[in-house]
Short mmCIF file of C-alpha atoms in Angstrom, two decimals:
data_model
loop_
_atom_site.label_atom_id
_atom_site.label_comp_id
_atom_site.label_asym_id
_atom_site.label_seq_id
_atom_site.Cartn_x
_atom_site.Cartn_y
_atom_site.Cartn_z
CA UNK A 7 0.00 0.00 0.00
CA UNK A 8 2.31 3.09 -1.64
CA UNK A 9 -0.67 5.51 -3.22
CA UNK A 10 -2.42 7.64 -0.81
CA UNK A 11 -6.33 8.90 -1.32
CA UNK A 12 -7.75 11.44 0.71
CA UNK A 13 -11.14 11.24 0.97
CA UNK A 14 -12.43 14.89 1.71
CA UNK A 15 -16.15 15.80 3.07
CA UNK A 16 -18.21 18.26 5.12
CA UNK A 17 -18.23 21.97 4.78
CA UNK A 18 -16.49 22.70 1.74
CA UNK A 19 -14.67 19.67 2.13
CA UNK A 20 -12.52 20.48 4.76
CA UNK A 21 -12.70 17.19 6.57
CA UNK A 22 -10.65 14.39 5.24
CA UNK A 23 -9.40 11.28 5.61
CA UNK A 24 -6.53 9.12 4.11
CA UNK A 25 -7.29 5.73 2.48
CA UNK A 26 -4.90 3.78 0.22
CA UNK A 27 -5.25 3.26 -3.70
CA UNK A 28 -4.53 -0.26 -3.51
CA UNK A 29 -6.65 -1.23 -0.64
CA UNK A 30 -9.63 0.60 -2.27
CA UNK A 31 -8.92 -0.89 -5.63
CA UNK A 32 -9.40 -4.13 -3.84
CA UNK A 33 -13.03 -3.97 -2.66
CA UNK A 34 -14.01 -1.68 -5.72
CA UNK A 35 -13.90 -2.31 -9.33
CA UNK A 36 -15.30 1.09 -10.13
CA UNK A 37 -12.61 2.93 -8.16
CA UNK A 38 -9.88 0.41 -10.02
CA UNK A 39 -11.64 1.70 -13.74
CA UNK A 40 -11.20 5.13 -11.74
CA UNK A 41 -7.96 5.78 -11.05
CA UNK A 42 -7.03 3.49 -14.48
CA UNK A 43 -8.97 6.46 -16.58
CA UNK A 44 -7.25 9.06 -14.07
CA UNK A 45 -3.76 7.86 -14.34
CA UNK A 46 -2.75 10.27 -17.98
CA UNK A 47 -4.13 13.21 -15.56
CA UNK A 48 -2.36 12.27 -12.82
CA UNK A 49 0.92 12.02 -14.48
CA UNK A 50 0.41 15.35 -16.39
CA UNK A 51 0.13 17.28 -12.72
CA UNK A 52 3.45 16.55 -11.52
CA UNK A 53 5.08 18.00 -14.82
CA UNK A 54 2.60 20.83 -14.98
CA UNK A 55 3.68 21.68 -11.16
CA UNK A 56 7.60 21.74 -11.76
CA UNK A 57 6.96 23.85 -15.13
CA UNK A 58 5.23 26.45 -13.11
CA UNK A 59 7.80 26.39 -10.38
CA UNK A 60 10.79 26.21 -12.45
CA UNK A 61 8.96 29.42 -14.40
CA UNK A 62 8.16 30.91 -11.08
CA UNK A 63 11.53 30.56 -9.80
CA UNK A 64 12.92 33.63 -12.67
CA UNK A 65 10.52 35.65 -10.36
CA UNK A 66 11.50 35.05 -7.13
CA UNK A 67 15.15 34.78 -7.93
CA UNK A 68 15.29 38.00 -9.95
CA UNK A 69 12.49 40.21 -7.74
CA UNK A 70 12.31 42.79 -10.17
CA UNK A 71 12.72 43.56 -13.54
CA UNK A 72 15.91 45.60 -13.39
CA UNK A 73 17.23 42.55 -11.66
CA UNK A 74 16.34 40.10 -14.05
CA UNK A 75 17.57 42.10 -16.61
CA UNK A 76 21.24 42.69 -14.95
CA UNK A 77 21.64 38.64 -13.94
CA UNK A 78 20.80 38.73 -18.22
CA UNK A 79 18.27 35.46 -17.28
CA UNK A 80 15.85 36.32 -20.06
CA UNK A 81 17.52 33.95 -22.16
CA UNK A 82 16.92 31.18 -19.71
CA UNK A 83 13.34 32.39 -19.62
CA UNK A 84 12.55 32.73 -22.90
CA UNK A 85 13.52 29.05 -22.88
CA UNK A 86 11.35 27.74 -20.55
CA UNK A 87 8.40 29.94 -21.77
CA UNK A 88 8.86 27.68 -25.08
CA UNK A 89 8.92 24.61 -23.72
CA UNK A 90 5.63 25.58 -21.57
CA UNK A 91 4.03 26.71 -25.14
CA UNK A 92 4.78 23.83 -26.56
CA UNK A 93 4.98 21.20 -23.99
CA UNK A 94 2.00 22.29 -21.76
CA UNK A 95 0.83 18.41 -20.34
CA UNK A 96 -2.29 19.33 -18.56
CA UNK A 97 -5.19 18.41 -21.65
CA UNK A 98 -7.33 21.06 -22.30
CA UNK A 99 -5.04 23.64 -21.48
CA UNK A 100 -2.36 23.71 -24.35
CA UNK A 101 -4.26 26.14 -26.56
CA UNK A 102 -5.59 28.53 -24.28
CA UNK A 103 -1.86 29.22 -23.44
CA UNK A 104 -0.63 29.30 -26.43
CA UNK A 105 -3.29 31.56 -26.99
CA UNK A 106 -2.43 33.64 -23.82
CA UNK A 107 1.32 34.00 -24.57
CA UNK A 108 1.13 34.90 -28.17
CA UNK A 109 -1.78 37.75 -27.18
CA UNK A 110 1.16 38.78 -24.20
CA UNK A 111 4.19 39.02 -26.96
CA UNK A 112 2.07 40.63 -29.66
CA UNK A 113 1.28 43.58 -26.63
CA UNK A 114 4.89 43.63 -25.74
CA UNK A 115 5.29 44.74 -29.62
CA UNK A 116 2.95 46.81 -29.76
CA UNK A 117 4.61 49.07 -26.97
CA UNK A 118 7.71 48.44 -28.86
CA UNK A 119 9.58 46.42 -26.45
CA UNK A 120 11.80 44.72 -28.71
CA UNK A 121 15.08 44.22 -30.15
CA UNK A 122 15.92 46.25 -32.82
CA UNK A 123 15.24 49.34 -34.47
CA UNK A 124 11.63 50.65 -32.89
CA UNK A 125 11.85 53.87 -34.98
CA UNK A 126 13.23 52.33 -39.03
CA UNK A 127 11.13 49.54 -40.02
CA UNK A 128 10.79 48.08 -36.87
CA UNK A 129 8.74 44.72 -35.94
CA UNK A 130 5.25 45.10 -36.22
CA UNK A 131 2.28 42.61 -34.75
CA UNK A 132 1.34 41.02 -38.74
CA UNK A 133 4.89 40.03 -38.95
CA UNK A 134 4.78 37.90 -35.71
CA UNK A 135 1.95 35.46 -37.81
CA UNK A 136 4.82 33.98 -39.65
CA UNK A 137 7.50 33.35 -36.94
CA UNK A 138 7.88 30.53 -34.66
CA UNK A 139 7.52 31.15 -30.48
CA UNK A 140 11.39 30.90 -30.23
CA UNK A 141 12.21 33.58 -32.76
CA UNK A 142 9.24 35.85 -31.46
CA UNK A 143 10.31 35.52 -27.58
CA UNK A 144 13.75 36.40 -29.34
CA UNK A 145 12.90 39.63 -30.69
CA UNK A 146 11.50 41.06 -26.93
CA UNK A 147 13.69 42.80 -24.80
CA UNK A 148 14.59 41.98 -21.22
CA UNK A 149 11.75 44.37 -20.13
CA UNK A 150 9.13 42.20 -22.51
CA UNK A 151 10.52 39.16 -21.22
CA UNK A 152 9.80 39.63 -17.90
CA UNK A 153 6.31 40.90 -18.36
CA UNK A 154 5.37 37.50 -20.03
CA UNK A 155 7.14 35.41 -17.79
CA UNK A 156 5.23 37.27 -15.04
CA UNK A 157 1.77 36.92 -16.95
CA UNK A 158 2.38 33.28 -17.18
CA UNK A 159 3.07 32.52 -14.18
CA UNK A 160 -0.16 34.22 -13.23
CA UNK A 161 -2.05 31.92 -15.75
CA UNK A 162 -0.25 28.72 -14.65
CA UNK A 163 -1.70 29.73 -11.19
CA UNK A 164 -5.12 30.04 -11.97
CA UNK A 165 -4.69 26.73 -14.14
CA UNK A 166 -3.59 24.92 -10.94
CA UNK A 167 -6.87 26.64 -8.96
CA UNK A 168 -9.13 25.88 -11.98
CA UNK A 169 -8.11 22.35 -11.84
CA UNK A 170 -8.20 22.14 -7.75
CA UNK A 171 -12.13 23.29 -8.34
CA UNK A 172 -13.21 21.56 -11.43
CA UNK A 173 -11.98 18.53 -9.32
CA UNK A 174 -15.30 18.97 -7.02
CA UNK A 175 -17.49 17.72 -10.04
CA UNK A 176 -15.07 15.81 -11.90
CA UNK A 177 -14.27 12.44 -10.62
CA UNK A 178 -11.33 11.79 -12.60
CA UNK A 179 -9.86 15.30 -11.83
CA UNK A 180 -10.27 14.12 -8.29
CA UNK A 181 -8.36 10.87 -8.62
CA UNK A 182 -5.58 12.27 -10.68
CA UNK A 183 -5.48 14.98 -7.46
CA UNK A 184 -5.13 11.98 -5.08
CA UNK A 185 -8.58 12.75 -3.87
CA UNK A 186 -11.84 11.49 -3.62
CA UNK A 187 -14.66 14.09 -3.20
CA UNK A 188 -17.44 13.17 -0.98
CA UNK A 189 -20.64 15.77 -1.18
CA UNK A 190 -23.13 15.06 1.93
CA UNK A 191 -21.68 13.22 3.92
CA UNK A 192 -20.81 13.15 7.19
CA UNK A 193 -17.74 11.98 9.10
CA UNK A 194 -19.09 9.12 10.98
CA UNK A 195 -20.41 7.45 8.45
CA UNK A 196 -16.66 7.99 6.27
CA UNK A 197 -15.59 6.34 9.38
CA UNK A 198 -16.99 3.50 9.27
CA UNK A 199 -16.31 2.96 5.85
CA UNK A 200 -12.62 3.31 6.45
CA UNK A 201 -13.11 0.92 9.63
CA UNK A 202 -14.60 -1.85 7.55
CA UNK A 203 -12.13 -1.40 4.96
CA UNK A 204 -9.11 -1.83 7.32
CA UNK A 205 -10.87 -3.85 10.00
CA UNK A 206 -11.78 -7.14 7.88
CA UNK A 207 -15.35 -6.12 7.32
CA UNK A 208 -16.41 -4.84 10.60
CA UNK A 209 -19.75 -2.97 10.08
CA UNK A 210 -19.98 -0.44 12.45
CA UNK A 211 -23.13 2.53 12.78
CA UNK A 212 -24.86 4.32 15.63
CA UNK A 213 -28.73 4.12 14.25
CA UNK A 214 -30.70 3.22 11.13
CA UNK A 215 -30.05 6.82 9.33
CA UNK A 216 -26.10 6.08 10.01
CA UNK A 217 -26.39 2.46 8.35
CA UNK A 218 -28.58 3.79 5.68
CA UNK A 219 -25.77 6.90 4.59
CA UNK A 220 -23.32 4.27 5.10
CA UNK A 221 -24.70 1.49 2.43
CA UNK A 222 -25.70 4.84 -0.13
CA UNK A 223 -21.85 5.78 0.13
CA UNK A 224 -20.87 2.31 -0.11
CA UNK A 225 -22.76 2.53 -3.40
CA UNK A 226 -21.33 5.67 -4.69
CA UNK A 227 -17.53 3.94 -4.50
CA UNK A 228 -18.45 0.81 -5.97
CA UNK A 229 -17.64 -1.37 -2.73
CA UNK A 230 -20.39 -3.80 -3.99
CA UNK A 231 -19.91 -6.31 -0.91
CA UNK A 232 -19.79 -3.48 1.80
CA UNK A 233 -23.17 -2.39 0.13
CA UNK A 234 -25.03 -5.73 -0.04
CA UNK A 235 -23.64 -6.11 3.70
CA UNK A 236 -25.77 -2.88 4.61
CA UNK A 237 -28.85 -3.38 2.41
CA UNK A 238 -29.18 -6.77 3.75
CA UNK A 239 -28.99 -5.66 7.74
CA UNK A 240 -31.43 -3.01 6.32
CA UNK A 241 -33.88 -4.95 4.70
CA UNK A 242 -33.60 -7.99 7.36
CA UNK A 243 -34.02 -5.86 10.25
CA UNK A 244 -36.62 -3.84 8.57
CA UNK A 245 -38.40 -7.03 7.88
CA UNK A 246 -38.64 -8.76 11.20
CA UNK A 247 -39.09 -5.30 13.12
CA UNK A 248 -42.31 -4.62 11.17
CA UNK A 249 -43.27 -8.55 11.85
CA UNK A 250 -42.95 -8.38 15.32
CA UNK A 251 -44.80 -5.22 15.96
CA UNK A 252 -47.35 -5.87 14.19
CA UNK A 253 -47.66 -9.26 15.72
CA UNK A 254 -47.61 -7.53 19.36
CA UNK A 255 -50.92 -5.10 18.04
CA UNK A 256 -48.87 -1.89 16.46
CA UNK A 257 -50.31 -0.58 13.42
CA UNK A 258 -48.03 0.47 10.39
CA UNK A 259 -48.47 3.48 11.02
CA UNK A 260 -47.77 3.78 14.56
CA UNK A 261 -44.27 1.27 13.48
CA UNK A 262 -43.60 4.53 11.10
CA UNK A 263 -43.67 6.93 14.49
CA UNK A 264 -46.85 8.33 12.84
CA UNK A 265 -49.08 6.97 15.21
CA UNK A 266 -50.78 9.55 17.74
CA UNK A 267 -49.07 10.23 20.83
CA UNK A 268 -49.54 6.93 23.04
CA UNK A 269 -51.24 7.97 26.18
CA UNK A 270 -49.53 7.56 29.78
CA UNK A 271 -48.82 4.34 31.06
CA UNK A 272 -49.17 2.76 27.24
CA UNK A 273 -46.18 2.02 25.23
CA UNK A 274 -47.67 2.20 21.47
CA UNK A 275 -43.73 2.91 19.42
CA UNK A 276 -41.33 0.35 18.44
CA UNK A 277 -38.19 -0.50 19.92
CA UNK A 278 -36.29 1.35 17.34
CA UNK A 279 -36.90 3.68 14.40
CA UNK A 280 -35.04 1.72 11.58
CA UNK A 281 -38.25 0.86 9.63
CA UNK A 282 -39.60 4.24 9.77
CA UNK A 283 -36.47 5.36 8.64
CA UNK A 284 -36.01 3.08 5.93
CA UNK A 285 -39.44 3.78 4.68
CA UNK A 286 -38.99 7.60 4.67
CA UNK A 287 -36.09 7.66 2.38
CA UNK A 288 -37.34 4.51 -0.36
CA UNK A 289 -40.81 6.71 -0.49
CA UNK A 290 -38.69 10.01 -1.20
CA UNK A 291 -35.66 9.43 -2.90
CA UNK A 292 -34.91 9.74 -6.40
CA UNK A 293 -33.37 6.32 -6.25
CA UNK A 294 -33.79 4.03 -3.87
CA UNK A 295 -32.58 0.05 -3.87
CA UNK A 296 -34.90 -2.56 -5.55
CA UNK A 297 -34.53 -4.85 -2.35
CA UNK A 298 -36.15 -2.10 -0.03
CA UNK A 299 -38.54 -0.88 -2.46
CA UNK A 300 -40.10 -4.31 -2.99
CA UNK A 301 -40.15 -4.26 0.69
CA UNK A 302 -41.89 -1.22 1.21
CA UNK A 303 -44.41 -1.60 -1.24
CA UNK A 304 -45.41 -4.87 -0.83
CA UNK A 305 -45.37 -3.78 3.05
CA UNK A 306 -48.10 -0.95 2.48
CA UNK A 307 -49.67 -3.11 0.21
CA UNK A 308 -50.37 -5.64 2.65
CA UNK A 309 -51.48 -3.27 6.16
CA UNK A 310 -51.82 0.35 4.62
CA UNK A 311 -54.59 2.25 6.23
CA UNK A 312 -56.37 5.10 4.96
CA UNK A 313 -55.05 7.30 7.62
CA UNK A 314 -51.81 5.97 6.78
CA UNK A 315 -52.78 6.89 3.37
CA UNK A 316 -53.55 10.28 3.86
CA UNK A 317 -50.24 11.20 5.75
CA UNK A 318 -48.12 9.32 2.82
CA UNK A 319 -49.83 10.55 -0.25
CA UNK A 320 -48.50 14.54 -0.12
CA UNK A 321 -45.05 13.32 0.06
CA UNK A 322 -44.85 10.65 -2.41
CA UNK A 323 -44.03 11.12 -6.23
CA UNK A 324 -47.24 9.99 -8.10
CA UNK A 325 -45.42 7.04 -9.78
CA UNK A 326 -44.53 5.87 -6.37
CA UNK A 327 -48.29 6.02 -5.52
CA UNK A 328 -49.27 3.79 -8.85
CA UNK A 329 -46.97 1.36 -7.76
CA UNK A 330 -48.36 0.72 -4.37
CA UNK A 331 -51.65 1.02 -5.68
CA UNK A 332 -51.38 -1.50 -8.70
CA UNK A 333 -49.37 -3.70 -5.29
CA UNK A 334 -52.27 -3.50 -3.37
CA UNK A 335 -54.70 -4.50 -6.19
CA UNK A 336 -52.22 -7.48 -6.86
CA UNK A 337 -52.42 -7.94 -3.19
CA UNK A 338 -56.79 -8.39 -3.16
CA UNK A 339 -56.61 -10.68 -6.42
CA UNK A 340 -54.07 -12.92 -4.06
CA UNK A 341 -56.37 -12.70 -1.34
CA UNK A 342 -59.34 -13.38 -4.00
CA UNK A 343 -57.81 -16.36 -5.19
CA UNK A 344 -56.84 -17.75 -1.86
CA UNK A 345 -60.25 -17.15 -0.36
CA UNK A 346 -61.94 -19.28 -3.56
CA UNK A 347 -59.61 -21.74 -3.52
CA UNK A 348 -60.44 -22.12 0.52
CA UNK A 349 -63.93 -22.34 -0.61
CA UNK A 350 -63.66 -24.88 -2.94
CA UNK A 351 -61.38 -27.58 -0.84
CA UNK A 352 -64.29 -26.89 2.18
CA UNK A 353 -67.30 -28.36 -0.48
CA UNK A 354 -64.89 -31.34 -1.07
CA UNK A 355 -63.12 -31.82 2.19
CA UNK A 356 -63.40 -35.42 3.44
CA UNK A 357 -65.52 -36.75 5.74
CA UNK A 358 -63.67 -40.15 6.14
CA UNK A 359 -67.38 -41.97 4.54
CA UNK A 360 -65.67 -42.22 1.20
CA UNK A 361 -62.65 -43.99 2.72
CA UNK A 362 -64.17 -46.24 4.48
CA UNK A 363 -66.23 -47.30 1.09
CA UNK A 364 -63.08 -47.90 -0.77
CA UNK A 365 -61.63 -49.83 2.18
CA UNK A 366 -65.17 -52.08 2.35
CA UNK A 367 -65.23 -52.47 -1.53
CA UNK A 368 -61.44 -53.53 -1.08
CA UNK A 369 -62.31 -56.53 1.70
CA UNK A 370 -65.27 -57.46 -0.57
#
């Protein structure tokens, strides 16, 4: 384990924690095609970062322009600025500096800071079209020199920041950047994650919301077995909770904590709130996992209530309420069914006559 990740969350991601590459990789095969599709990025920064600071260094070294022009280092600049112009690694961001420096020489001409007559014939901005970078950076003065090397140093700057923020929304930015960005989430439940992943699959979580962010982050990275671990606990837990209340006399509504207010001396809530919980989030997410929305809908479809109904309907997405309508229909026809099919073996259930017969027409 070599390749650091930091994993950065909360308010504007200034919580973070480190994770290794390798260890990741392991558990996820969407973080492996990650940092596989990241990897040209991630080799470009390094390069881009030592091209800046090697440009940067003519600054800081020289500290002004009369200096730079008495150590005579504008030859060494004008050399770097070329290889920048031509060699720029970072995709995306070639042209627009190309772009940047020749709009900074053809200025510097403009003012006349070159070498050569300025008065007789001297170098104009059309003539620049048909000359190379090396022979235009040639033909500034010290003075010129220095104001592009300064301007591009500026640009490679805001390159670096432009990167550093495009990385929020850009996954592979991120992973070339050694980072993974986490929106929403909070620090116990990164926690956890990094406990199971170094703690041979401990699961860890304080309450039902806690195991619920945990399994939806497990989903975002890929970690398919962490999330199957937490959906399962989820849905099994969810499952028997809701069996055993009801069995005890709770309604589903009350096993939602949407019951009325139990009155003294009467204990009418469950022992916990996962189900109600669970439930909230399947019947207003976007997205929610096929496991637990089976669950749930076959769940209302089987004890929903019209006051039940009532509190559910404002705050459920209309195809959400087909879907636990057309269960509950599905539901009846089952019940339908069952009830004929009751009916039917009670006109032909035995009365032990008929054996008897067969056994008398057998001795006979």
């Amino acid at each position: 384990m070599e390749t650091e990740i930091t994993l950065q969350y909360g308010t504007d991601f200034k919580q973070s924690r480190v994770i290794h590459e390798e260890i990741l990789s392991c558990h996820s095969q969407a973080a492996r095609e990650l940092f596989k599709r990241a990897k040209t990025l991630r080799d470009a920064y390094p390069v881009a970062h030592d091209l800046r600071k090697q440009l940067k260094g003519f600054i800081l070294m020289c500290g002004s322009e009369k200096q730079f022009e008495a150590s005579h280092s504008e030859k060494e600049a004008r050399a770097q600025i070329t290889h920048i112009y031509e060699h720029y690694p970072i995709p995306g961001h070639r042209n627009a500096i190309q772009l940047f420096v020749d709009e900074a020489i053809a200025e510097q001409v403009n003012k006349k800071n070159i070498i050569g007559p300025t008065t007789k014939n001297p170098l104009q901005k059309k003539d620049l079209k048909g000359m190379g970078i090396q022979l235009q950076l040639q033909s500034l003065n010290s003075k010129a020199v220095w104001t592009v090397t300064e301007r591009l140093v500026s640009k490679l700057r805001e390159i670096k920041h432009k990167e550093r923020k495009d990385a929020k929304s850009s996954s592979v930015k991120a992973a070339a950047q050694h980072r993974i960005i986490l929106p929403n989430t909070e620090d116990r439940v990164v926690r956890s994650l990094v406990q199971w992943i170094y703690c041979q699959g401990a699961l860890n979580y304080d309450d039902a919301e806690h195991l619920y962010a945990l399994r939806a982050l497990a989903t975002r990275l890929g970690m398919t077995e962490l999330e199957t671990q937490c959906l399962s606990k989820l849905a099994t837990d969810t499952e028997d909770m809701i069996r055993l209340a009801i069995s005890q006399g709770l309604t589903l509504q009350e096993v939602l904590g949407l019951g009325a207010e139990p009155e003294e001396g009467q204990q009418r809530v469950p022992a916990s709130n996962l189900a109600e919980i669970v439930f909230q989030h399947v019947l207003t997410d976007k997205i929610s996992p096929k496991r637990l929305l089976a669950l749930v809908v076959r769940t209302l479809a089987e004890h929903l209530e019209p006051g039940l109904w009532r509190l559910l309907e404002p705050k459920i997405t209309p195809t959400m309420s087909l879907r636990i309508i057309k269960a509950m229909l599905d539901h009846r026809q089952i019940k339908t069914d069952e009830a004929g099919d009751a009916s039917v073996k009670s006109e032909s259930v035995s009365t032990g006559d008929e054996h008897a017969m067969f056994a008398l027409n057998e001795q006979t």
